[in-house]
XYZ file of C-alpha atoms in Angstrom:
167
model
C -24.112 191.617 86.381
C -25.089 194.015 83.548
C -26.925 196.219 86.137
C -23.966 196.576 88.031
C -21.877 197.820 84.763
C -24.914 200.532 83.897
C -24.534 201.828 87.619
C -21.290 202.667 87.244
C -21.384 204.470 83.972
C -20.444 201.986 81.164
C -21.164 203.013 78.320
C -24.307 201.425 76.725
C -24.053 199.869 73.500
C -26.484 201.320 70.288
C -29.081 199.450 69.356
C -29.120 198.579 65.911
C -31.962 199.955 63.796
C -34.658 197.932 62.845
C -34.374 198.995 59.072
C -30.566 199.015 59.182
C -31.506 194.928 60.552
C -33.801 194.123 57.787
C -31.260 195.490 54.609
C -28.858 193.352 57.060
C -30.451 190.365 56.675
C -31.770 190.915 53.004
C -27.994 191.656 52.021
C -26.497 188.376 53.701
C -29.621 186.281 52.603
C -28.541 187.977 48.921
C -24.977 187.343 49.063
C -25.129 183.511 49.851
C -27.675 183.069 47.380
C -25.195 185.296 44.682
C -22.521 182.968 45.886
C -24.316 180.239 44.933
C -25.307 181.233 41.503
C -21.783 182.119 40.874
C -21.357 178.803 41.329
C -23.949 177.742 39.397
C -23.212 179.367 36.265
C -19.160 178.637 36.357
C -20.072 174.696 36.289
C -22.990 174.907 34.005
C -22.140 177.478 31.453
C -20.754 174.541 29.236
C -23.924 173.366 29.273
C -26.153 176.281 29.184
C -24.229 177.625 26.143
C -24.851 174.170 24.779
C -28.464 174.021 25.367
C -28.952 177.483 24.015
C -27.179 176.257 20.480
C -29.654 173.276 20.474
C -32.499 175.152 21.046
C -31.840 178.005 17.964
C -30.707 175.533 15.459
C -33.507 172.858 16.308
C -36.768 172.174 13.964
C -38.805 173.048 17.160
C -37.514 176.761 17.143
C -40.178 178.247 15.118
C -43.235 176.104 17.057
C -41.418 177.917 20.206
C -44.037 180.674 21.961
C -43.152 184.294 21.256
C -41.314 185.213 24.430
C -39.360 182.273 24.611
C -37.928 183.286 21.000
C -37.450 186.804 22.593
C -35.529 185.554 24.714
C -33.485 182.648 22.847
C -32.122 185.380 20.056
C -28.823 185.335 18.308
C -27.832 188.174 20.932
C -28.760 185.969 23.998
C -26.741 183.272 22.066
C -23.514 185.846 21.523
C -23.483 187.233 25.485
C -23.992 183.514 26.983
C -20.769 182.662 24.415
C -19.179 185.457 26.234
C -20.186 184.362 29.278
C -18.827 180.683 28.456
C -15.714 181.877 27.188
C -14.861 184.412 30.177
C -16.443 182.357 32.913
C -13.431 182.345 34.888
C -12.779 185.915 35.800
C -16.796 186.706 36.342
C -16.899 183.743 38.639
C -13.785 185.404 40.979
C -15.030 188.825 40.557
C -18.742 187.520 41.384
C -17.688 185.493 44.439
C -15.468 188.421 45.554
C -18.024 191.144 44.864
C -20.592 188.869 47.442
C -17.831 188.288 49.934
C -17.656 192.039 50.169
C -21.353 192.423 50.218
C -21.832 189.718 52.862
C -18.715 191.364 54.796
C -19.811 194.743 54.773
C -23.400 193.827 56.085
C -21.998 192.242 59.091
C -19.522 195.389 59.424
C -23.023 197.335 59.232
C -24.370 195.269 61.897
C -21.919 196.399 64.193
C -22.656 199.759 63.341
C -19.129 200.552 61.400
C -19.077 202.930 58.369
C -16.288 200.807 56.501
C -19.440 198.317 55.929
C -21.143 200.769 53.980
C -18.027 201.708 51.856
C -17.418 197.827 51.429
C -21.255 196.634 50.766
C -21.199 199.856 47.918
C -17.838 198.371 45.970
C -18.986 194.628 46.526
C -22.616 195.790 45.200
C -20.961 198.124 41.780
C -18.466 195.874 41.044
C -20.247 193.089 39.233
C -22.170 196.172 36.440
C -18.044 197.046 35.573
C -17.338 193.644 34.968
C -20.234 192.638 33.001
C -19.997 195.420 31.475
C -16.275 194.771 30.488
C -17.173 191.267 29.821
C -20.663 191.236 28.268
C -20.938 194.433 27.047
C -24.925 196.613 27.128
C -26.622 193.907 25.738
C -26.813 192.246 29.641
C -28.170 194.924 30.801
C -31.374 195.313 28.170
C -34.715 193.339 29.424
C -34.657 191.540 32.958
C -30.799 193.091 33.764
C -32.377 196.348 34.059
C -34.158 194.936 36.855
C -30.843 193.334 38.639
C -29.563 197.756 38.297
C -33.073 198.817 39.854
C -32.889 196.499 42.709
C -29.435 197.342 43.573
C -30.003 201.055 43.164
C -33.041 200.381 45.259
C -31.076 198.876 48.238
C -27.667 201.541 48.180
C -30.622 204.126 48.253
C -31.739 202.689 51.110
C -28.610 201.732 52.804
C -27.589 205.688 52.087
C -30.225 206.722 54.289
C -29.608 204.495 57.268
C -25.764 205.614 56.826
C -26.458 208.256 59.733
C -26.074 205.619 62.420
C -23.070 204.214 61.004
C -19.497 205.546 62.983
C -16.076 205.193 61.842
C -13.642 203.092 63.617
C-alpha cells in the first residue's frame, strides 16, 4: 500500500536525524528522571534539612573526612533551609520546567520548531528560579556542572535546529 502512495506523488515524510534522535531520547530519559527528583526532594526535604542539622551539630562532625565537611558547611545548611522553606514553588516550577522539556522533545521528534522554543524555556527556567529562590550559592561546586550540561545540550540542540520547520 505505501508503494502505491509514492507512485502517485505523496509526499514522503523526513526522516528524523540520527543526532536530532539521540538528544531526543537523552532529553525524555532526562525529564522523567528530573520529574522524579522533583519529587524526591518535595517529600524529603523535611528530612534532608533535618539530617543536614544532625550532621553539623553532632560530636562526629570534626572526625568527618575533608570533603564531606566541604560539603556539609553552614552555607549548604542555609540554601537546603531555603530549599525546605520554598519547596513548594521549586517543586511546580521543576515539574513544569520537565513537562516542557519532555514536551518539546517529542515536538522535536516530529520535526516542529515550537519544540525547540519549548525544550529552551523548560531547560532555562529552573537557573531563574533557583536563582530567585536559592540565590549564587547553588550554583558554586557541582551546580556549575548542572549549567555546563545544559549549555552543552541547547548547544547541541541549536545546531540540529536546521531540520526543524514551523507549523
Amino acid at each position: 500500500m505505501t508503494d502505491m502512495n509514492q507512485s502517485f506523488g505523496a509526499p514522503e515524510k523526513p526522516k528524523l536525524p540520527s543526532g536530532l534522535n539521540v538528544l531526543t531520547i537523552l532529553t525524555i530519559i532526562g525529564s522523567v528522571f528530573a520529574i522524579l527528583m522533583a519529587c524526591y526532594q518535595f517529600f524529603m526535604a523535611k528530612t534532608n534539612l533535618a539530617k543536614m542539622e544532625e550532621m553539623i551539630n553532632s560530636d562526629k562532625y570534626d572526625e568527618m573526612p575533608g570533603f564531606l565537611k566541604k560539603l556539609m558547611t553552614p552555607e549548604a545548611l542555609e540554601m537546603t533551609r531555603r530549599g525546605y522553606e520554598n519547596r513548594m514553588p521549586i517543586f511546580l516550577i521543576s515539574i513544569l520546567a520537565a513537562g516542557l522539556c519532555l514536551y518539546g522533545a517529542m515536538q522535536m521528534r516530529k520535526l516542529k520548531m515550537q519544540g525547540y522554543y519549548l525544550y529552551l524555556i523548560g531547560e532555562l527556567l529552573p537557573f531563574v528560579i533557583i536563582l530567585v529562590f536559592m540565590g549564587t550559592a547553588a550554583f558554586a561546586g557541582f551546580g556549575i556542572l548542572s549549567i555546563v550540561f545544559a549549555l552543552i545540550l541547547i548547544i547541541l540542540y541549536t545546531v540540529h535546529r536546521k531540520y526543524l520547520v514551523n507549523n
